[in-house]
Amino acid sequence: MPQSSSAKKHGIEQPDGSGPTPKSQRTKMMKSTAEDTEKKSLKKQLKDVEISVPIVYGTVAFWLGKKASEFQSHKWTVYVRGATNEDLGVVIKRAVFQLHASFNNPTRVVESPPFELSESGWGEFEIAITLHFQHDVCEKPLHLFHHLKLYPEDESGPMSIKKPVVVESYDEIVFTEPSEGFFARVQNHPAVIVPRLPPGFSLPPPVPIEDLDKRKRGDTKDNALSQWFTNFSEADELLKLAAARQQVQAHIARLRRHLSLIEGQHQQLKTSPDL
């Protein structure tokens, strides 16, 4: 089913074991203080706040034409990208693509954006995609499934080496009550949608935007496949709905607080002695 291929193995370098590294007591205390501050930032959740990250996941498959063989008829790429092709590394730490068992090393891990994987083969199958989030997101991995499609819907028509078969799905990852640290880090990032906040809500201080060169490495706007990416025209409407939903939730929360206050006053009247 697949073409034989080799994959790089990523490892973690270990200390050389030449001896212990001396650390001053002050350095240790400063590190502990920094860790405590970070933990508090991660634990503190922002109530009645909801942010979303629009994503698109799918495949682009090219027929190899005269170069095609019985077991290698197509070259294809599976990916997860921002809905407007922005860098998703601000939220996603790694993507794991689970290919068909007939591939060499079927579990492929992509540690940095762009989160994509290219292969070649002859058959269609379902690809499982697992997204692991950055440490301050405090959410479990997200599991997605995409069916690799190599042949066009109209199988009776001629196949073309110039026009690929593109299948994409739009989704929106919604984070409710995010941690203060996560919110501060992503609030100004173009891949993240922050709806209108409740009146009087004070924002955490924004984290400085990363170096421009680093952001360009994960930006998929210049991706070689970008000309084939679907322009999801309904995305703007979906984002507006998300913002409206946030406003409704904030309004409901205010009504509940008001109702609780009225009920408390009512109980006081019931327990007060008659005048």
Coordinates of C-alpha atoms in Angstrom, one line a residue:
M1 CA 0.0 0.0 0.0
P2 CA 2.7 2.6 0.8
Q3 CA 6.1 3.3 -0.7
S4 CA 8.9 2.2 1.6
S5 CA 10.4 5.2 3.3
S6 CA 12.5 6.0 6.3
A7 CA 11.7 8.5 9.1
K8 CA 14.0 10.5 11.3
K9 CA 14.0 9.5 15.0
H10 CA 14.0 12.4 17.4
G11 CA 15.8 11.8 20.7
I12 CA 16.7 13.9 23.8
E13 CA 20.4 14.4 24.4
Q14 CA 21.5 13.1 27.8
P15 CA 24.1 14.7 30.1
D16 CA 27.6 13.3 29.6
G17 CA 27.8 12.1 33.2
S18 CA 31.2 13.8 33.8
G19 CA 30.0 15.1 37.2
P20 CA 27.3 17.1 39.1
T21 CA 26.7 20.7 38.0
P22 CA 27.1 23.0 41.0
K23 CA 24.1 25.3 41.7
S24 CA 23.9 28.2 44.1
Q25 CA 21.2 28.3 46.6
R26 CA 20.1 31.6 45.2
T27 CA 19.7 30.3 41.7
K28 CA 17.6 27.4 43.0
M29 CA 15.3 29.8 45.0
M30 CA 14.8 32.0 41.9
K31 CA 13.9 29.1 39.8
S32 CA 11.4 27.8 42.4
T33 CA 9.8 31.3 42.6
A34 CA 9.5 31.4 38.8
E35 CA 7.9 28.0 38.8
D36 CA 5.5 28.9 41.5
T37 CA 4.4 32.0 39.6
E38 CA 3.9 30.0 36.4
K39 CA 1.9 27.3 38.3
K40 CA -0.4 30.1 39.8
S41 CA -0.9 31.5 36.3
L42 CA -1.8 28.1 35.0
K43 CA -4.2 27.3 37.8
K44 CA -6.0 30.7 37.7
Q45 CA -8.9 30.3 35.2
L46 CA -10.6 33.2 33.5
K47 CA -14.3 32.7 34.2
D48 CA -16.9 33.5 31.5
V49 CA -14.1 33.7 28.9
E50 CA -14.0 31.6 25.8
I51 CA -11.4 31.7 23.0
S52 CA -11.3 29.8 19.8
V53 CA -8.8 28.6 17.2
P54 CA -10.1 27.9 13.7
I55 CA -8.3 25.0 12.0
V56 CA -8.5 23.1 8.7
Y57 CA -7.3 19.5 8.3
G58 CA -7.2 17.5 5.2
T59 CA -5.2 16.0 2.3
V60 CA -3.9 17.0 -1.1
A61 CA -3.2 14.0 -3.4
F62 CA -1.4 14.2 -6.8
W63 CA -1.6 11.4 -9.4
L64 CA 1.9 10.5 -10.7
G65 CA 0.8 10.0 -14.3
K66 CA 3.4 8.1 -16.4
K67 CA 5.5 7.7 -13.3
A68 CA 2.8 5.8 -11.5
S69 CA 3.2 2.1 -10.7
E70 CA 1.0 -0.5 -9.2
F71 CA 2.1 0.3 -5.6
Q72 CA 3.0 3.9 -6.1
S73 CA 0.3 5.8 -8.0
H74 CA 0.0 9.0 -5.9
K75 CA 2.0 11.4 -3.8
W76 CA -0.1 13.0 -1.0
T77 CA 0.2 15.3 2.0
V78 CA -1.9 15.3 5.1
Y79 CA -1.9 18.4 7.3
V80 CA -3.4 20.6 10.0
R81 CA -3.3 24.3 9.3
G82 CA -4.8 27.5 10.5
A83 CA -8.1 28.5 8.7
T84 CA -6.3 31.5 7.3
N85 CA -3.0 29.7 7.0
E86 CA -1.5 31.2 10.2
D87 CA 1.0 29.4 12.4
L88 CA -0.7 27.0 14.9
G89 CA 2.4 26.4 17.0
V90 CA 1.2 29.0 19.5
V91 CA -1.4 26.5 20.6
I92 CA -0.4 23.1 19.2
K93 CA 2.9 21.6 20.5
R94 CA 2.9 18.5 18.2
A95 CA 0.8 16.6 15.8
V96 CA 0.8 12.8 15.5
F97 CA -0.4 11.2 12.3
Q98 CA -1.4 7.5 12.4
L99 CA -1.0 6.0 9.0
H100 CA -2.1 2.6 7.7
A101 CA -0.3 -0.3 9.4
S102 CA 1.4 -1.3 6.1
F103 CA 3.6 1.8 6.1
N104 CA 7.1 1.7 7.6
N105 CA 6.8 3.5 11.0
P106 CA 3.1 4.2 10.7
T107 CA 3.1 6.6 13.7
R108 CA 4.6 9.8 12.5
V109 CA 5.2 12.7 15.0
V110 CA 5.6 16.3 13.7
E111 CA 7.1 18.4 16.5
S112 CA 6.8 21.8 15.0
P113 CA 4.7 23.8 12.4
P114 CA 3.8 23.4 9.7
F115 CA 2.1 20.3 10.9
E116 CA 2.1 18.2 7.7
L117 CA 3.4 14.9 6.4
S118 CA 4.0 13.8 2.8
E119 CA 4.0 10.2 1.6
S120 CA 3.2 8.1 -1.5
G121 CA 1.2 5.0 -2.1
W122 CA -1.7 3.5 -4.0
G123 CA -4.6 3.1 -1.5
E124 CA -7.1 5.1 0.4
F125 CA -7.5 4.8 4.2
E126 CA -8.4 6.7 7.3
I127 CA -5.7 8.8 9.0
A128 CA -6.0 9.5 12.7
I129 CA -4.6 12.8 13.8
T130 CA -3.8 13.6 17.4
L131 CA -3.1 17.2 18.4
H132 CA -1.1 17.8 21.6
F133 CA -1.4 21.3 23.1
Q134 CA 1.2 23.6 24.7
H135 CA 1.7 23.1 28.4
D136 CA -0.3 26.1 29.5
V137 CA -3.4 25.2 27.5
C138 CA -4.2 22.6 30.1
E139 CA -6.4 20.5 27.8
K140 CA -6.3 16.8 26.8
P141 CA -5.1 15.9 23.3
L142 CA -7.6 16.3 20.5
H143 CA -8.3 13.4 18.2
L144 CA -9.4 14.0 14.6
F145 CA -10.0 11.5 11.7
H146 CA -9.6 12.2 8.0
H147 CA -10.1 9.8 5.1
L148 CA -7.4 10.0 2.5
K149 CA -8.9 10.4 -1.0
L150 CA -6.8 9.8 -4.0
Y151 CA -9.3 9.7 -6.8
P152 CA -11.8 12.4 -7.9
E153 CA -15.6 12.0 -7.4
D154 CA -16.1 11.6 -11.1
E155 CA -14.0 8.5 -11.6
S156 CA -15.1 8.1 -15.2
G157 CA -13.3 11.3 -16.2
P158 CA -9.6 11.6 -17.1
M159 CA -7.1 11.9 -14.3
S160 CA -4.8 14.9 -14.3
I161 CA -1.3 15.2 -12.9
K162 CA -1.7 19.0 -12.6
K163 CA -4.9 19.2 -10.6
P164 CA -4.8 17.3 -7.3
V165 CA -7.7 15.8 -5.3
V166 CA -8.2 18.1 -2.3
V167 CA -10.4 17.1 0.7
E168 CA -10.5 19.5 3.7
S169 CA -12.6 19.9 6.9
Y170 CA -13.1 23.1 8.8
D171 CA -13.3 23.0 12.6
E172 CA -13.0 25.3 15.5
I173 CA -11.2 24.4 18.7
V174 CA -12.9 26.2 21.6
F175 CA -11.2 26.7 24.9
T176 CA -13.6 27.6 27.8
E177 CA -12.3 29.3 30.9
P178 CA -8.6 29.3 29.7
S179 CA -5.8 29.8 32.2
E180 CA -4.5 33.3 32.7
G181 CA -1.1 32.4 31.4
F182 CA -2.4 30.9 28.2
F183 CA -4.7 33.8 27.5
A184 CA -1.9 36.4 28.0
R185 CA 0.3 34.5 25.7
V186 CA -2.1 34.1 22.8
Q187 CA -4.4 37.1 23.0
N188 CA -2.6 39.1 20.2
H189 CA -1.9 36.1 18.0
P190 CA -3.6 36.1 14.5
A191 CA -4.5 32.4 14.7
V192 CA -6.5 32.9 17.9
I193 CA -10.0 34.5 18.1
V194 CA -10.8 36.4 21.3
P195 CA -14.5 37.4 21.4
R196 CA -15.7 40.6 23.0
L197 CA -15.0 40.3 26.8
P198 CA -17.5 41.1 29.5
P199 CA -17.7 44.7 30.6
G200 CA -15.1 45.6 33.3
F201 CA -13.0 42.5 32.5
S202 CA -9.3 43.3 33.0
L203 CA -6.9 41.6 30.6
P204 CA -3.7 39.9 31.7
P205 CA -0.6 41.7 30.3
P206 CA 0.1 40.5 26.8
V207 CA 3.2 38.4 26.2
P208 CA 5.6 40.0 23.6
I209 CA 5.2 38.6 20.1
E210 CA 7.9 36.2 19.1
D211 CA 10.8 37.0 16.8
L212 CA 9.5 37.5 13.3
D213 CA 11.8 34.9 11.8
K214 CA 10.5 32.3 14.2
R215 CA 6.9 33.1 13.2
K216 CA 7.7 32.8 9.5
R217 CA 9.0 29.3 9.9
G218 CA 5.5 28.1 11.0
D219 CA 3.5 30.3 8.8
T220 CA 1.8 28.3 6.0
K221 CA 0.8 31.3 3.8
D222 CA 3.9 30.5 1.6
N223 CA 3.3 26.7 1.7
A224 CA 3.8 25.1 -1.7
L225 CA 0.3 23.6 -1.5
S226 CA -1.4 26.9 -0.5
Q227 CA -2.8 27.4 -4.0
W228 CA -4.9 24.3 -3.5
F229 CA -6.2 25.1 0.0
T230 CA -9.9 25.7 0.3
N231 CA -11.0 29.3 1.1
F232 CA -13.6 28.7 3.7
S233 CA -16.0 31.6 3.1
E234 CA -18.2 30.6 6.0
A235 CA -15.4 30.9 8.5
D236 CA -16.0 34.6 9.2
E237 CA -19.7 33.8 9.9
L238 CA -18.7 31.0 12.3
L239 CA -16.3 33.2 14.1
K240 CA -19.1 35.9 14.5
L241 CA -21.3 33.2 15.9
A242 CA -18.6 32.3 18.4
A243 CA -18.3 35.9 19.5
A244 CA -22.1 36.1 19.9
R245 CA -22.2 33.0 21.9
Q246 CA -19.6 34.5 24.3
Q247 CA -21.7 37.6 24.7
V248 CA -24.8 35.5 25.5
Q249 CA -22.9 33.4 28.0
A250 CA -21.6 36.6 29.8
H251 CA -25.2 38.0 29.8
I252 CA -26.5 34.7 31.4
A253 CA -23.8 34.8 34.0
R254 CA -24.8 38.4 35.0
L255 CA -28.5 37.4 35.2
R256 CA -27.6 34.5 37.4
R257 CA -25.7 36.7 39.8
H258 CA -28.6 39.2 39.8
L259 CA -31.1 36.4 40.5
S260 CA -28.9 35.1 43.3
L261 CA -28.8 38.5 44.9
I262 CA -32.6 38.8 44.7
E263 CA -33.1 35.4 46.3
G264 CA -30.7 36.4 49.1
Q265 CA -32.8 39.5 49.8
H266 CA -36.0 37.5 49.7
Q267 CA -34.6 35.1 52.3
Q268 CA -33.7 38.0 54.5
L269 CA -37.2 39.4 54.4
K270 CA -38.7 35.9 55.3
T271 CA -36.4 35.6 58.3
S272 CA -36.8 39.2 59.6
P273 CA -39.2 39.7 62.6
D274 CA -42.5 41.4 61.9
L275 CA -42.4 45.2 62.5

